[in-house]
Coordinates of C-alpha atoms and ligand atoms in Angstrom, one line a residue:
X26 CA 133.7 105.1 80.1
X27 CA 135.0 105.5 83.6
X28 CA 138.4 103.7 84.3
X29 CA 138.6 101.8 87.6
X30 CA 142.2 101.8 88.9
X31 CA 143.3 99.8 91.9
X32 CA 147.1 100.5 91.4
X33 CA 149.2 103.6 91.3
X34 CA 150.7 102.3 88.0
X35 CA 147.2 102.3 86.3
X36 CA 146.6 105.9 87.5
X37 CA 150.0 107.0 86.2
X38 CA 149.5 105.5 82.7
X39 CA 146.1 107.2 82.4
X40 CA 147.6 110.5 83.5
X41 CA 150.5 110.2 81.0
X42 CA 148.0 109.6 78.2
X43 CA 145.8 112.6 79.2
X44 CA 148.9 114.9 79.5
X45 CA 150.0 113.8 76.0
X46 CA 146.6 114.8 74.8
X47 CA 147.0 118.2 76.5
X48 CA 144.1 117.6 78.9
X49 CA 143.7 119.3 82.3
X50 CA 143.1 117.0 85.4
X51 CA 140.9 117.5 88.5
X52 CA 141.1 115.4 91.6
X53 CA 138.4 114.8 94.2
X54 CA 139.7 112.9 97.2
X55 CA 137.1 111.0 99.2
X56 CA 136.6 108.1 101.6
X57 CA 133.7 106.8 99.7
X58 CA 130.0 106.1 100.6
X59 CA 129.4 109.0 98.3
X60 CA 126.4 111.4 98.7
X61 CA 125.3 114.7 97.1
X62 CA 128.1 116.5 99.0
X63 CA 130.8 114.5 97.3
X64 CA 128.8 114.7 94.0
X65 CA 128.8 118.5 94.1
X66 CA 132.7 118.4 94.2
X67 CA 132.8 116.0 91.3
X68 CA 130.3 118.2 89.3
X69 CA 132.4 121.3 89.9
X70 CA 135.6 119.4 88.9
X71 CA 133.9 118.0 85.7
X72 CA 132.8 121.6 84.9
X73 CA 136.4 122.9 85.3
X74 CA 138.6 120.1 84.1
X75 CA 138.9 117.8 81.1
X76 CA 139.5 114.6 83.1
X77 CA 138.4 114.1 86.7
X78 CA 139.9 111.5 89.1
X79 CA 137.9 110.5 92.2
X80 CA 139.8 108.6 94.8
X81 CA 137.8 106.3 97.1
X82 CA 140.0 105.3 100.0
X83 CA 139.3 105.0 103.7
X84 CA 142.7 106.3 104.8
X85 CA 143.9 104.4 108.0
X86 CA 146.5 107.0 108.9
X87 CA 143.9 109.7 109.7
X88 CA 142.0 107.5 112.2
X89 CA 143.1 107.4 115.8
X90 CA 142.9 104.4 118.2
X91 CA 139.3 103.7 119.0
X92 CA 137.9 105.6 116.1
X93 CA 135.6 104.2 113.4
X94 CA 138.1 102.9 110.8
X95 CA 136.7 99.4 110.7
X96 CA 133.0 100.4 110.9
X97 CA 133.3 103.4 108.4
X98 CA 130.5 102.7 105.8
X99 CA 131.6 101.4 102.5
X100 CA 129.7 100.7 99.2
X101 CA 132.0 100.8 96.2
X102 CA 129.4 99.7 93.7
X103 CA 127.2 102.6 94.6
X104 CA 130.3 105.0 94.6
X105 CA 131.3 103.8 91.1
X106 CA 127.8 104.3 89.7
X107 CA 127.7 107.8 91.1
X108 CA 131.1 108.7 89.7
X109 CA 130.2 107.2 86.3
X110 CA 126.9 109.2 86.2
X111 CA 128.7 112.4 87.2
X112 CA 131.3 112.0 84.4
X113 CA 134.5 111.0 86.3
X114 CA 137.2 109.8 84.0
X115 CA 138.8 107.5 86.6
X116 CA 138.0 106.2 90.0
X117 CA 141.1 105.3 92.1
X118 CA 140.2 102.6 94.6
X119 CA 143.5 101.2 96.1
X120 CA 143.9 99.1 99.2
X121 CA 146.1 100.3 102.0
X122 CA 149.0 98.0 101.0
X123 CA 149.1 99.7 97.6
X124 CA 149.5 103.2 99.1
X125 CA 151.5 102.5 102.3
X126 CA 154.9 100.8 102.5
X127 CA 155.1 98.7 105.8
X128 CA 158.4 100.5 106.7
X129 CA 157.3 104.0 105.6
X130 CA 159.2 106.7 107.5
X131 CA 157.9 110.1 106.2
X132 CA 155.3 112.1 108.1
X133 CA 153.8 115.5 107.4
X134 CA 153.2 117.4 110.6
X135 CA 150.8 120.3 110.2
X136 CA 151.9 122.6 113.1
X137 CA 149.7 125.4 114.5
X138 CA 146.6 125.0 112.3
X139 CA 145.9 121.5 113.6
X140 CA 146.0 122.3 117.3
X141 CA 142.5 123.7 117.8
X142 CA 139.0 122.5 117.0
X143 CA 139.1 118.8 115.7
X144 CA 142.8 118.6 116.4
X145 CA 142.2 118.7 120.1
X146 CA 140.3 115.4 120.2
X147 CA 141.9 113.9 117.1
X148 CA 145.7 114.7 117.5
X149 CA 147.0 112.6 114.6
X150 CA 144.1 113.2 112.2
X151 CA 145.3 116.1 110.2
X152 CA 148.9 114.7 109.8
X153 CA 147.2 111.6 108.3
X154 CA 145.1 113.7 106.0
X155 CA 148.1 115.7 104.8
X156 CA 150.1 112.5 104.2
X157 CA 147.4 110.9 102.0
X158 CA 146.5 114.1 100.2
X159 CA 150.2 114.8 99.4
X160 CA 150.6 111.3 98.1
X161 CA 147.5 111.6 95.9
X162 CA 148.8 114.9 94.6
X163 CA 152.0 113.2 93.6
X164 CA 150.2 110.2 92.0
X165 CA 147.5 112.1 90.1
X166 CA 149.4 115.4 89.5
X167 CA 146.1 117.4 89.2
X168 CA 145.8 121.0 88.1
X169 CA 143.0 121.5 90.6
X170 CA 141.8 119.5 93.7
X171 CA 138.4 119.9 95.2
X172 CA 137.6 119.9 98.9
X173 CA 134.3 120.6 100.8
X174 CA 133.9 123.5 103.3
X175 CA 132.0 120.8 105.3
X176 CA 135.5 120.0 106.6
X177 CA 136.6 123.6 107.0
X178 CA 139.7 123.0 109.2
X179 CA 140.8 120.4 106.7
X180 CA 140.3 122.8 103.8
X181 CA 142.4 125.6 105.4
X182 CA 145.1 123.0 106.3
X183 CA 145.3 121.6 102.8
X184 CA 145.6 125.2 101.4
X185 CA 148.4 125.9 103.8
X186 CA 150.2 122.6 102.9
X187 CA 149.9 123.4 99.2
X188 CA 151.4 126.9 99.8
X189 CA 154.1 125.8 102.1
X190 CA 155.3 122.8 100.0
X191 CA 154.8 124.5 96.6
X192 CA 152.5 121.9 95.2
X193 CA 151.8 123.2 91.6
X194 CA 148.0 123.1 91.8
X195 CA 144.9 125.1 92.8
X196 CA 142.7 124.1 95.8
X197 CA 139.0 124.7 95.1
X198 CA 136.8 124.9 98.2
X199 CA 133.1 124.0 97.6
X200 CA 130.0 124.9 99.7
X201 CA 128.4 122.6 102.2
X202 CA 125.5 120.5 100.8
X203 CA 122.7 119.9 103.3
X204 CA 119.6 117.7 103.8
X205 CA 116.3 119.5 103.4
X206 CA 116.1 120.1 107.2
X207 CA 119.6 121.7 107.2
X208 CA 121.8 118.8 108.5
X209 CA 125.1 118.8 106.6
X210 CA 125.3 115.6 104.4
X211 CA 127.9 113.2 105.8
X212 CA 128.7 109.5 105.3
X213 CA 128.5 109.3 109.2
X214 CA 124.9 110.4 109.2
X215 CA 124.1 106.7 108.5
X216 CA 125.2 105.9 112.1
X217 CA 122.2 107.9 113.5
X218 CA 119.0 106.2 114.8
X219 CA 115.7 107.8 113.9
X220 CA 115.5 109.8 117.1
X221 CA 119.2 110.8 116.8
X222 CA 118.7 111.9 113.2
X223 CA 115.9 114.2 114.4
X224 CA 118.1 115.6 117.1
X225 CA 121.0 116.2 114.7
X226 CA 119.2 119.1 113.1
X227 CA 120.3 121.2 116.2
X228 CA 123.8 121.5 114.6
X229 CA 122.6 123.4 111.5
X230 CA 120.2 125.4 113.7
X231 CA 123.0 126.6 115.9
X232 CA 125.1 127.4 112.8
X233 CA 122.3 129.4 111.2
X234 CA 121.8 131.2 114.4
X235 CA 125.5 132.1 114.8
X236 CA 125.7 133.2 111.2
X237 CA 122.7 135.4 111.5
X238 CA 124.1 137.1 114.6
X239 CA 127.4 137.8 112.8
X240 CA 125.5 139.0 109.7
X241 CA 123.5 141.4 111.9
X242 CA 126.6 143.0 113.3
X243 CA 127.5 141.0 116.5
X244 CA 131.3 141.2 116.8
X245 CA 131.8 139.6 120.2
X246 CA 132.8 135.9 119.5
X247 CA 131.7 134.9 123.1
X248 CA 128.2 136.3 122.6
X249 CA 127.8 134.3 119.4
X250 CA 129.2 131.0 120.7
X251 CA 127.2 131.4 124.0
X252 CA 123.9 131.7 122.0
X253 CA 124.8 128.7 119.9
X254 CA 125.7 126.6 123.0
X255 CA 122.4 127.5 124.6
X256 CA 120.6 126.2 121.4
X257 CA 122.5 123.0 121.3
X258 CA 122.2 122.3 125.1
X259 CA 118.4 122.4 124.7
X260 CA 118.7 119.1 122.8
X261 CA 118.9 116.3 125.3
X262 CA 120.7 113.9 122.9
X263 CA 123.4 116.4 122.0
X264 CA 126.8 116.6 123.8
X265 CA 129.0 119.5 122.8
X266 CA 132.7 118.8 122.0
X267 CA 133.4 122.4 121.0
X268 CA 131.7 125.5 119.8
X269 CA 134.4 128.0 118.7
X270 CA 135.3 131.0 116.7
X271 CA 138.8 131.1 115.4
X272 CA 140.8 133.2 112.9
X273 CA 140.9 131.6 109.4
X274 CA 144.6 132.5 109.2
X275 CA 145.8 130.9 112.4
X276 CA 142.9 128.7 113.5
X277 CA 143.4 130.2 117.0
X278 CA 140.8 131.9 119.2
X279 CA 140.6 135.7 118.7
X280 CA 142.0 138.1 121.3
X281 CA 139.1 140.5 121.1
X282 CA 136.3 141.3 118.7
X283 CA 135.8 139.8 115.2
X284 CA 138.0 142.0 113.1
X285 CA 139.2 139.5 110.5
X286 CA 137.9 136.5 108.5
X287 CA 136.8 133.8 111.0
X288 CA 135.7 130.2 111.0
X289 CA 132.9 129.4 113.4
X290 CA 133.0 125.6 113.9
X291 CA 131.2 123.1 116.1
X292 CA 131.6 119.4 116.9
X293 CA 128.7 117.7 118.7
X294 CA 128.1 114.1 119.7
X295 CA 124.6 112.9 119.0
X296 CA 124.5 109.6 120.9
X297 CA 127.9 108.1 120.0
X298 CA 128.1 109.8 116.6
X299 CA 130.4 112.8 116.3
X300 CA 129.1 115.4 113.8
X301 CA 130.6 118.7 112.7
X302 CA 129.3 121.9 111.0
X303 CA 130.6 125.4 110.5
X304 CA 130.4 128.8 108.7
X305 CA 133.0 131.2 107.4
X306 CA 132.4 134.9 108.0
X307 CA 134.4 138.0 106.9
X308 CA 133.5 141.2 108.8
X309 CA 135.1 143.3 106.0
X310 CA 133.2 141.7 103.1
Ligands
LIG413 P1 135.0 112.4 103.0 O1 134.6 111.3 102.1 O2 134.1 112.6 104.2 O3 136.5 112.3 103.4 O4 134.8 113.7 102.2 C1 135.5 113.9 100.9 C2 135.3 115.3 100.5 O5 133.9 115.6 100.4 C3 135.9 116.3 101.5 O6 136.5 117.4 100.8 C4 134.6 116.8 102.2 O7 134.8 118.1 102.8 C5 133.6 116.8 101.1 N1 132.3 116.7 101.7 C6 131.8 115.8 102.5 N2 130.5 116.1 102.9 C7 130.2 117.3 102.2 C8 129.0 118.1 102.2 N3 127.9 117.9 102.9 N4 129.1 119.2 101.4 C9 130.2 119.5 100.7 N5 131.3 118.8 100.7 C10 131.3 117.7 101.4

């Protein structure tokens, strides 16, 4: 039976019981409208941990003004059914008042790593992500927490926060789950019209192209991103926000050739919908 908890107190009492029974705990933070990408994280957590908590919470502090907080898709009945079928022990579905005091004063500012890529157009986004994730870590006290490589900058930032703030847990990164044509699964794909959905495949095509170039020995980041840009620009419905190669360590552009583990990441608007995709590459692997 999957427990449904709306309050922090309900989560804490389940956690106390599990700990008394000597059980390990996994956490999968999500914003709901779950799909196979989320499910792959839950499956991995169920495989690794005795008890898995899935949080379903559209976190207001990570949305900027004019972003899609209100229109973000929600379907809790579907989410709960997916979590139950996947074997989650508890689904945490609080409202914003349960998690945020009206006079809260604490912020977590992720310096450096949040300045490039998505941080440029979403300046408060990663501080909001760090705040909610830190709160969930303190509420659930997991042994492991699972994040998708789909949000690669977020994954690197959470790993850095855990290291810097000494959270006693392990971050597990999980591969990107894609549709059959390559489009990375995302709750936001639901915003796409039929023609936009067809155009959106250009993101994964550019990612595959860039990855292939790196695999075949290309070490000039500009050559790789230029080829990817050309591919994306061929699609009339696509508008590039960024196509960049950064170091995994600093999330900053490289000075010269690719000589260290990199993240190649893109953000592209298809119509009004902003989509992201990426690949990691290590030239020394
Ligand atoms: P979200 O609900 O969009 O905040 O995502 C919750 C978690 O699921 C994050 O760690 C995401 O990176 C992960 N995730 C979302 N889409 C995918 C996907 N297509 N493949 C793997 N993980 C994903």
